[in-house]
Every structure is written in structure tokens, then in C-alpha cells.
Amino acid sequence: MARVAFIGLGNMGGGMAANLAKNGHDVRAFDLSSEALERAAKAGCLPAASTAEALDGAEAVVTMLPAGKHVESVYTDAVFANAPTSAILIDCSTIDVATAKRIAEAAQARGFTAVDAPVSGGIGAANAGTLTFMVGGSAEGFDRAEPFLADMGKAVIHAGANGSGQAAKIVNNMLLGVTMAGTCEAFLLARKLGLDPQKFFDISSVSSGQSWSMTSYAPLPGVGPDTPADHDYQGGFATALMLKDLRLAMEAAQGAGAQTPMGAKAAELYETFNADGQGGVDFSGIIRMLDGK
């Protein structure tokens, strides 16, 4: 097993670092939150007093941070100066494609190999070690990163060159935002037309209207499998995070000259929901706004 520096122990990073430790890695973890460091210690990680301390002697560096500016700052100010050039650099944050490419180019110029490897699956999957990783980087970078990612997830997929992992993540989550909004609309219309929600689920989940938002994440309580809807829309994937991904997708679409009217509408809806103080609510909770509640 290897020595891994893990930077960023938030809702996602904490579970990911714990799974690396569970799989036998020597995880040196750092976060600005003392509470996060305490949780990491209980999960088998060794808390570091600084980013530099965590990076000392690392064979792999994993970062899980809020935004591109944080990732670029950590790499520029700490990783490049303190990690061995032999370490594989793995950023699992969800950031814009341009920043991901810029970080990879800067890493290469300094003798490092870096990949972007954003995740899909949410907090539950991070804790359970069942995340999906979408990896952008060279074939060599993917081969070196894959064993570490496999210890945190159920699927590790090479999306293409650096930046491709981020592209796959934001496009996937744009589609998720669109299908969730549509699924919410469908359930509400079905109910207003006199259909029992469970009966509608039984029909649509095995018919042409089927989607992950319908089958695995139904936005009404008591319908389908257990979801955040059954827990007053707590847990799961926060609205603020969905909105972050939709904003990144709209930025990318503008830069690429792509027409994304449905994505733009989903972003507009989640902007409204978030502005109403619902950023911490699961993104399926938007059904309440669409229902006028």
C-alpha cells in the first residue's frame, strides 16, 4: 500500500479518505476544519498539521476542494513545492474544464503527472466506497491513478485527455438536473390528473419515461426506493452543488458555442430554488417549489 496525501475532508472527501485508509493506505490528511481532522483520525487517517506535512513523502496526492480557485491555489502554493515529483496528482473536485487543463499543464511543466477525476454518487457513495470516477489525463496518468480511485469507488472510467473528466461530470450533471426537473413536473401533473403517484411510478419506471431520477431517486416520499424525499429532502445531493454544476455547464456551453436550452432552463429553476434559501436541501426538493409550496 502507498502513502497518500489527502487534502480536503468535507462531506465527500472525509468518506473518500476513510476508504483509502480502510483499504490499507497510509493516509496523511489535511483540512482547515479541526472537526474534519478529528473524524479523519477516527477513520484511520493520520491528521497533518499543514498541507506541506501531508504532502511529505506522498506517493499519491488526492484533492477534494470546493472550487477551481481553491484547487489551483493548493497546487500552486503547496503541492508543486512540497510533493515529490514521483507522486501521481489526482484532483477529485468538480471544477471548470479550463482550470483543470491549466493545472495539468503546470504540473507537467514541473515534472508531475496529474489527472482530473471528479465523482458521481453523492455523500452516501463516498462513505460506502461506491463512487464513479470520470478521469481526464494521459493513459499513463490513468493507469497510475486507477488503483487509488478503485479503492474509493465502484467504477473508474478514462474519459480522455486532461479536462475530459470535468467535461463528463458537468455534462452528466446537467442531464441530471434536466431529468430531475422533468420528473418532478411529471409527478405533479400525474397527481393533478388523478393518478396515484406510486401507480405512475410503477408504469413510468418500466416505460419510455424511465430515468435515474424516476427509478432510483423519485422526488415524492413513499414512492419507489428510499430517497431524500422520504427524509424531508435532507441528505443526498444539495441544491447548491447541483447549481454549481449547472453553472459550470452553462459556462462550458457558452465557451463551446453549444445550444443547451433545457440545461439553461434547469439552471434558471435551480437558481430560483437556491435563492429561496434552499441551497442545503436535496436537489429533488425542487418539486416543492414547482408545486407552489
mmCIF file of C-alpha atoms in Angstrom:
data_model
loop_
_atom_site.group_PDB
_atom_site.id
_atom_site.type_symbol
_atom_site.label_atom_id
_atom_site.label_comp_id
_atom_site.label_asym_id
_atom_site.label_seq_id
_atom_site.Cartn_x
_atom_site.Cartn_y
_atom_site.Cartn_z
ATOM 1 C CA MET A 1 0.000 0.000 0.000
ATOM 2 C CA ALA A 2 1.027 3.608 -0.509
ATOM 3 C CA ARG A 3 1.374 6.869 1.376
ATOM 4 C CA VAL A 4 -1.428 9.175 0.228
ATOM 5 C CA ALA A 5 -1.795 12.881 0.934
ATOM 6 C CA PHE A 6 -5.497 13.751 1.072
ATOM 7 C CA ILE A 7 -6.382 17.458 1.015
ATOM 8 C CA GLY A 8 -9.997 18.436 1.665
ATOM 9 C CA LEU A 9 -12.074 16.419 4.145
ATOM 10 C CA GLY A 10 -15.562 17.835 3.609
ATOM 11 C CA ASN A 11 -18.784 15.866 3.130
ATOM 12 C CA MET A 12 -17.301 13.944 0.201
ATOM 13 C CA GLY A 13 -13.588 13.980 0.987
ATOM 14 C CA GLY A 14 -13.991 12.645 4.504
ATOM 15 C CA GLY A 15 -15.593 9.413 3.330
ATOM 16 C CA MET A 16 -13.154 9.045 0.447
ATOM 17 C CA ALA A 17 -10.097 9.410 2.685
ATOM 18 C CA ALA A 18 -11.609 6.927 5.135
ATOM 19 C CA ASN A 19 -11.977 4.340 2.377
ATOM 20 C CA LEU A 20 -8.352 4.761 1.326
ATOM 21 C CA ALA A 21 -7.319 4.133 4.928
ATOM 22 C CA LYS A 22 -9.709 1.187 5.165
ATOM 23 C CA ASN A 23 -8.003 -0.327 2.135
ATOM 24 C CA GLY A 24 -4.632 -0.172 3.830
ATOM 25 C CA HIS A 25 -3.133 3.080 2.578
ATOM 26 C CA ASP A 26 -1.120 5.360 4.845
ATOM 27 C CA VAL A 27 -3.359 8.419 4.526
ATOM 28 C CA ARG A 28 -1.925 11.759 5.673
ATOM 29 C CA ALA A 29 -4.984 14.017 5.756
ATOM 30 C CA PHE A 30 -5.319 17.787 5.957
ATOM 31 C CA ASP A 31 -8.260 20.173 6.198
ATOM 32 C CA LEU A 32 -8.758 23.627 7.668
ATOM 33 C CA SER A 33 -11.512 22.198 9.891
ATOM 34 C CA SER A 34 -10.332 20.649 13.150
ATOM 35 C CA GLU A 35 -13.581 18.681 13.351
ATOM 36 C CA ALA A 36 -12.926 17.175 9.916
ATOM 37 C CA LEU A 37 -9.430 16.194 11.035
ATOM 38 C CA GLU A 38 -10.840 14.525 14.144
ATOM 39 C CA ARG A 39 -13.264 12.499 12.034
ATOM 40 C CA ALA A 40 -10.440 11.503 9.697
ATOM 41 C CA ALA A 41 -8.345 10.322 12.642
ATOM 42 C CA LYS A 42 -11.202 8.153 13.896
ATOM 43 C CA ALA A 43 -11.461 6.675 10.382
ATOM 44 C CA GLY A 44 -7.825 5.589 10.379
ATOM 45 C CA CYS A 45 -6.123 8.567 8.735
ATOM 46 C CA LEU A 46 -3.167 10.448 10.216
ATOM 47 C CA PRO A 47 -4.081 14.135 10.584
ATOM 48 C CA ALA A 48 -1.421 16.546 9.328
ATOM 49 C CA ALA A 49 -0.755 19.961 10.831
ATOM 50 C CA SER A 50 -0.353 21.542 7.397
ATOM 51 C CA THR A 51 -0.689 20.811 3.712
ATOM 52 C CA ALA A 52 3.103 20.610 3.452
ATOM 53 C CA GLU A 53 3.238 17.994 6.193
ATOM 54 C CA ALA A 54 0.577 15.896 4.481
ATOM 55 C CA LEU A 55 2.466 16.056 1.184
ATOM 56 C CA ASP A 56 5.839 14.988 2.590
ATOM 57 C CA GLY A 57 6.837 11.673 1.016
ATOM 58 C CA ALA A 58 3.469 11.166 -0.689
ATOM 59 C CA GLU A 59 3.181 8.606 -3.475
ATOM 60 C CA ALA A 60 -0.245 9.952 -4.439
ATOM 61 C CA VAL A 61 -1.974 13.272 -3.777
ATOM 62 C CA VAL A 62 -5.772 13.460 -3.745
ATOM 63 C CA THR A 63 -7.558 16.808 -3.548
ATOM 64 C CA MET A 64 -11.292 17.298 -2.945
ATOM 65 C CA LEU A 65 -11.976 21.032 -2.732
ATOM 66 C CA PRO A 66 -14.943 23.395 -3.295
ATOM 67 C CA ALA A 67 -13.978 25.235 -6.490
ATOM 68 C CA GLY A 68 -11.339 25.782 -9.140
ATOM 69 C CA LYS A 69 -9.751 28.725 -7.337
ATOM 70 C CA HIS A 70 -9.146 26.577 -4.265
ATOM 71 C CA VAL A 71 -7.683 23.711 -6.281
ATOM 72 C CA GLU A 72 -5.364 25.959 -8.263
ATOM 73 C CA SER A 73 -4.217 27.738 -5.105
ATOM 74 C CA VAL A 74 -3.419 24.474 -3.296
ATOM 75 C CA TYR A 75 -1.488 23.103 -6.254
ATOM 76 C CA THR A 76 0.391 26.342 -6.931
ATOM 77 C CA ASP A 77 1.154 27.242 -3.316
ATOM 78 C CA ALA A 78 1.665 23.805 -1.763
ATOM 79 C CA VAL A 79 1.569 20.700 -3.942
ATOM 80 C CA PHE A 80 4.144 21.710 -6.537
ATOM 81 C CA ALA A 81 6.556 22.858 -3.833
ATOM 82 C CA ASN A 82 6.174 20.018 -1.344
ATOM 83 C CA ALA A 83 5.096 16.812 -3.089
ATOM 84 C CA PRO A 84 7.687 14.503 -4.671
ATOM 85 C CA THR A 85 7.556 14.726 -8.480
ATOM 86 C CA SER A 86 7.117 10.949 -8.464
ATOM 87 C CA ALA A 87 3.657 11.338 -6.864
ATOM 88 C CA ILE A 88 0.549 10.971 -9.027
ATOM 89 C CA LEU A 89 -1.676 14.051 -8.588
ATOM 90 C CA ILE A 90 -5.413 13.306 -8.535
ATOM 91 C CA ASP A 91 -7.953 16.119 -8.278
ATOM 92 C CA CYS A 92 -11.445 14.810 -7.495
ATOM 93 C CA SER A 93 -13.048 18.247 -7.123
ATOM 94 C CA THR A 94 -15.674 19.428 -9.599
ATOM 95 C CA ILE A 95 -14.214 22.494 -11.329
ATOM 96 C CA ASP A 96 -14.260 24.186 -14.720
ATOM 97 C CA VAL A 97 -12.540 22.484 -17.626
ATOM 98 C CA ALA A 98 -10.155 25.371 -18.338
ATOM 99 C CA THR A 99 -8.762 25.378 -14.803
ATOM 100 C CA ALA A 100 -8.361 21.592 -14.834
ATOM 101 C CA LYS A 101 -6.338 21.811 -18.038
ATOM 102 C CA ARG A 102 -4.263 24.704 -16.707
ATOM 103 C CA ILE A 103 -3.378 22.793 -13.530
ATOM 104 C CA ALA A 104 -2.404 19.706 -15.529
ATOM 105 C CA GLU A 105 -0.164 21.767 -17.816
ATOM 106 C CA ALA A 106 1.508 23.436 -14.833
ATOM 107 C CA ALA A 107 2.027 20.044 -13.213
ATOM 108 C CA GLN A 108 3.594 18.607 -16.352
ATOM 109 C CA ALA A 109 5.929 21.584 -16.655
ATOM 110 C CA ARG A 110 7.223 20.768 -13.166
ATOM 111 C CA GLY A 111 7.705 17.064 -13.832
ATOM 112 C CA PHE A 112 4.449 15.788 -12.296
ATOM 113 C CA THR A 113 1.706 13.636 -13.792
ATOM 114 C CA ALA A 114 -1.790 14.915 -12.968
ATOM 115 C CA VAL A 115 -5.345 13.766 -13.681
ATOM 116 C CA ASP A 116 -8.762 15.274 -13.066
ATOM 117 C CA ALA A 117 -11.132 12.686 -11.592
ATOM 118 C CA PRO A 118 -14.457 14.192 -10.494
ATOM 119 C CA VAL A 119 -17.011 11.886 -8.942
ATOM 120 C CA SER A 120 -20.634 10.884 -9.228
ATOM 121 C CA GLY A 121 -22.589 9.298 -6.415
ATOM 122 C CA GLY A 122 -23.017 11.755 -3.555
ATOM 123 C CA ILE A 123 -22.195 11.538 0.144
ATOM 124 C CA GLY A 124 -23.655 8.060 0.605
ATOM 125 C CA ALA A 125 -21.487 6.631 -2.165
ATOM 126 C CA ALA A 126 -18.422 8.469 -0.845
ATOM 127 C CA ASN A 127 -18.913 6.845 2.550
ATOM 128 C CA ALA A 128 -19.679 3.435 1.069
ATOM 129 C CA GLY A 129 -16.807 3.479 -1.430
ATOM 130 C CA THR A 130 -19.146 3.144 -4.408
ATOM 131 C CA LEU A 131 -18.404 6.351 -6.312
ATOM 132 C CA THR A 132 -17.985 6.581 -10.081
ATOM 133 C CA PHE A 133 -14.852 8.416 -11.217
ATOM 134 C CA MET A 134 -14.580 10.140 -14.601
ATOM 135 C CA VAL A 135 -10.881 10.545 -15.302
ATOM 136 C CA GLY A 136 -9.169 13.034 -17.593
ATOM 137 C CA GLY A 137 -5.477 12.561 -18.303
ATOM 138 C CA SER A 138 -2.885 10.575 -20.205
ATOM 139 C CA ALA A 139 -3.009 6.788 -20.402
ATOM 140 C CA GLU A 140 -0.048 6.688 -18.017
ATOM 141 C CA GLY A 141 -1.769 9.046 -15.600
ATOM 142 C CA PHE A 142 -4.945 6.972 -15.652
ATOM 143 C CA ASP A 143 -3.049 3.739 -15.043
ATOM 144 C CA ARG A 144 -1.268 5.253 -12.059
ATOM 145 C CA ALA A 145 -4.385 6.847 -10.569
ATOM 146 C CA GLU A 146 -6.769 3.945 -11.148
ATOM 147 C CA PRO A 147 -5.701 1.758 -8.185
ATOM 148 C CA PHE A 148 -6.284 4.611 -5.731
ATOM 149 C CA LEU A 149 -9.609 5.562 -7.278
ATOM 150 C CA ALA A 150 -10.746 1.932 -7.297
ATOM 151 C CA ASP A 151 -10.278 1.852 -3.528
ATOM 152 C CA MET A 152 -12.835 4.666 -3.263
ATOM 153 C CA GLY A 153 -15.346 3.665 -5.919
ATOM 154 C CA LYS A 154 -17.165 1.047 -7.943
ATOM 155 C CA ALA A 155 -16.304 2.386 -11.410
ATOM 156 C CA VAL A 156 -13.255 4.219 -12.755
ATOM 157 C CA ILE A 157 -13.607 5.341 -16.379
ATOM 158 C CA HIS A 158 -10.980 7.030 -18.545
ATOM 159 C CA ALA A 159 -12.862 9.867 -20.255
ATOM 160 C CA GLY A 160 -9.938 11.178 -22.334
ATOM 161 C CA ALA A 161 -7.232 13.827 -22.081
ATOM 162 C CA ASN A 162 -6.849 16.255 -19.160
ATOM 163 C CA GLY A 163 -10.086 18.184 -18.644
ATOM 164 C CA SER A 164 -12.230 15.363 -20.056
ATOM 165 C CA GLY A 165 -13.185 14.136 -16.598
ATOM 166 C CA GLN A 166 -14.539 17.562 -15.711
ATOM 167 C CA ALA A 167 -16.337 17.798 -19.049
ATOM 168 C CA ALA A 168 -18.018 14.438 -18.458
ATOM 169 C CA LYS A 169 -19.018 15.409 -14.921
ATOM 170 C CA ILE A 170 -20.668 18.714 -15.741
ATOM 171 C CA VAL A 171 -22.456 17.369 -18.822
ATOM 172 C CA ASN A 172 -23.699 14.364 -16.839
ATOM 173 C CA ASN A 173 -24.990 16.588 -14.043
ATOM 174 C CA MET A 174 -26.615 18.988 -16.488
ATOM 175 C CA LEU A 175 -28.566 15.992 -17.772
ATOM 176 C CA LEU A 176 -29.382 15.010 -14.191
ATOM 177 C CA GLY A 177 -30.697 18.494 -13.421
ATOM 178 C CA VAL A 178 -32.847 18.451 -16.545
ATOM 179 C CA THR A 179 -34.285 14.983 -15.882
ATOM 180 C CA MET A 180 -34.992 15.742 -12.221
ATOM 181 C CA ALA A 181 -36.917 18.898 -13.100
ATOM 182 C CA GLY A 182 -38.869 16.954 -15.725
ATOM 183 C CA THR A 183 -39.514 14.068 -13.324
ATOM 184 C CA CYS A 184 -40.862 16.483 -10.715
ATOM 185 C CA GLU A 185 -43.160 18.079 -13.277
ATOM 186 C CA ALA A 186 -44.406 14.660 -14.368
ATOM 187 C CA PHE A 187 -45.249 13.508 -10.838
ATOM 188 C CA LEU A 188 -47.094 16.740 -10.105
ATOM 189 C CA LEU A 189 -49.073 16.625 -13.346
ATOM 190 C CA ALA A 190 -49.909 12.944 -12.810
ATOM 191 C CA ARG A 191 -51.269 13.740 -9.354
ATOM 192 C CA LYS A 192 -53.349 16.660 -10.626
ATOM 193 C CA LEU A 193 -54.812 14.342 -13.279
ATOM 194 C CA GLY A 194 -55.899 11.934 -10.557
ATOM 195 C CA LEU A 195 -53.156 9.315 -10.876
ATOM 196 C CA ASP A 196 -51.799 7.713 -7.730
ATOM 197 C CA PRO A 197 -48.071 8.616 -7.538
ATOM 198 C CA GLN A 198 -46.995 5.025 -6.841
ATOM 199 C CA LYS A 199 -49.080 3.751 -9.762
ATOM 200 C CA PHE A 200 -47.499 6.360 -12.016
ATOM 201 C CA PHE A 201 -44.056 5.294 -10.778
ATOM 202 C CA ASP A 202 -44.871 1.627 -11.441
ATOM 203 C CA ILE A 203 -45.808 2.495 -15.019
ATOM 204 C CA SER A 204 -43.197 5.129 -15.926
ATOM 205 C CA SER A 205 -40.260 3.339 -14.289
ATOM 206 C CA VAL A 206 -40.665 0.479 -16.783
ATOM 207 C CA SER A 207 -41.780 2.587 -19.722
ATOM 208 C CA SER A 208 -40.290 5.181 -22.076
ATOM 209 C CA GLY A 209 -40.315 7.871 -19.363
ATOM 210 C CA GLN A 210 -37.843 5.922 -17.247
ATOM 211 C CA SER A 211 -34.731 7.740 -15.999
ATOM 212 C CA TRP A 212 -32.412 7.541 -12.996
ATOM 213 C CA SER A 213 -34.307 10.470 -11.469
ATOM 214 C CA MET A 214 -37.502 8.448 -11.790
ATOM 215 C CA THR A 215 -36.325 4.936 -10.907
ATOM 216 C CA SER A 216 -33.634 5.494 -8.274
ATOM 217 C CA TYR A 217 -34.366 8.969 -6.908
ATOM 218 C CA ALA A 218 -38.127 9.513 -7.041
ATOM 219 C CA PRO A 219 -38.829 13.030 -5.670
ATOM 220 C CA LEU A 220 -42.009 12.165 -3.727
ATOM 221 C CA PRO A 221 -41.966 10.458 -0.313
ATOM 222 C CA GLY A 222 -43.275 6.923 -0.156
ATOM 223 C CA VAL A 223 -42.739 6.308 -3.859
ATOM 224 C CA GLY A 224 -40.125 3.879 -5.169
ATOM 225 C CA PRO A 225 -36.930 3.156 -3.195
ATOM 226 C CA ASP A 226 -35.893 5.156 -0.142
ATOM 227 C CA THR A 227 -34.625 8.607 -1.227
ATOM 228 C CA PRO A 228 -34.054 12.021 0.419
ATOM 229 C CA ALA A 229 -37.727 12.723 -0.309
ATOM 230 C CA ASP A 230 -38.502 10.209 2.452
ATOM 231 C CA HIS A 231 -36.384 12.257 4.862
ATOM 232 C CA ASP A 232 -37.807 15.728 4.250
ATOM 233 C CA TYR A 233 -35.306 16.199 1.405
ATOM 234 C CA GLN A 234 -32.297 16.078 3.702
ATOM 235 C CA GLY A 235 -29.059 14.344 2.737
ATOM 236 C CA GLY A 236 -28.296 13.305 -0.807
ATOM 237 C CA PHE A 237 -27.070 15.927 -3.287
ATOM 238 C CA ALA A 238 -27.508 19.519 -2.105
ATOM 239 C CA THR A 239 -29.229 22.046 -4.345
ATOM 240 C CA ALA A 240 -26.233 24.382 -4.047
ATOM 241 C CA LEU A 241 -23.982 21.683 -5.504
ATOM 242 C CA MET A 242 -26.369 20.956 -8.354
ATOM 243 C CA LEU A 243 -26.495 24.660 -9.115
ATOM 244 C CA LYS A 244 -22.693 24.837 -9.066
ATOM 245 C CA ASP A 245 -22.530 22.075 -11.688
ATOM 246 C CA LEU A 246 -25.240 23.669 -13.812
ATOM 247 C CA ARG A 247 -23.400 26.994 -13.759
ATOM 248 C CA LEU A 248 -20.214 25.234 -14.860
ATOM 249 C CA ALA A 249 -22.144 23.501 -17.645
ATOM 250 C CA MET A 250 -23.628 26.776 -18.864
ATOM 251 C CA GLU A 251 -20.179 28.400 -18.805
ATOM 252 C CA ALA A 252 -18.756 25.486 -20.787
ATOM 253 C CA ALA A 253 -21.640 25.563 -23.263
ATOM 254 C CA GLN A 254 -21.116 29.252 -23.905
ATOM 255 C CA GLY A 255 -17.419 28.708 -24.479
ATOM 256 C CA ALA A 256 -18.070 25.804 -26.835
ATOM 257 C CA GLY A 257 -20.876 27.528 -28.737
ATOM 258 C CA ALA A 258 -23.321 24.751 -27.786
ATOM 259 C CA GLN A 259 -27.089 25.238 -27.609
ATOM 260 C CA THR A 260 -28.425 23.949 -24.270
ATOM 261 C CA PRO A 261 -31.936 25.390 -23.822
ATOM 262 C CA MET A 262 -33.069 22.634 -21.448
ATOM 263 C CA GLY A 263 -29.887 22.930 -19.411
ATOM 264 C CA ALA A 264 -30.370 26.689 -19.251
ATOM 265 C CA LYS A 265 -33.939 26.256 -18.012
ATOM 266 C CA ALA A 266 -32.819 23.779 -15.350
ATOM 267 C CA ALA A 267 -30.149 26.247 -14.239
ATOM 268 C CA GLU A 268 -32.771 29.006 -14.057
ATOM 269 C CA LEU A 269 -35.065 26.842 -11.909
ATOM 270 C CA TYR A 270 -32.291 25.871 -9.514
ATOM 271 C CA GLU A 271 -31.125 29.495 -9.294
ATOM 272 C CA THR A 272 -34.618 30.405 -8.091
ATOM 273 C CA PHE A 273 -34.812 27.483 -5.663
ATOM 274 C CA ASN A 274 -31.373 28.231 -4.237
ATOM 275 C CA ALA A 275 -32.142 31.951 -3.889
ATOM 276 C CA ASP A 276 -35.131 30.989 -1.739
ATOM 277 C CA GLY A 277 -32.747 29.675 0.905
ATOM 278 C CA GLN A 278 -32.937 26.054 -0.210
ATOM 279 C CA GLY A 279 -29.253 25.523 -1.017
ATOM 280 C CA GLY A 280 -28.839 22.854 1.655
ATOM 281 C CA VAL A 281 -31.947 20.920 0.605
ATOM 282 C CA ASP A 282 -31.573 17.876 -1.648
ATOM 283 C CA PHE A 283 -31.951 18.873 -5.293
ATOM 284 C CA SER A 284 -35.076 16.699 -5.681
ATOM 285 C CA GLY A 285 -36.750 19.077 -3.213
ATOM 286 C CA ILE A 286 -37.336 21.444 -6.118
ATOM 287 C CA ILE A 287 -40.608 19.551 -6.521
ATOM 288 C CA ARG A 288 -41.931 21.628 -3.613
ATOM 289 C CA MET A 289 -41.189 24.860 -5.439
ATOM 290 C CA LEU A 290 -42.815 23.568 -8.621
ATOM 291 C CA ASP A 291 -45.830 22.576 -6.536
ATOM 292 C CA GLY A 292 -46.076 26.097 -5.143
ATOM 293 C CA LYS A 293 -45.131 25.035 -1.603
#
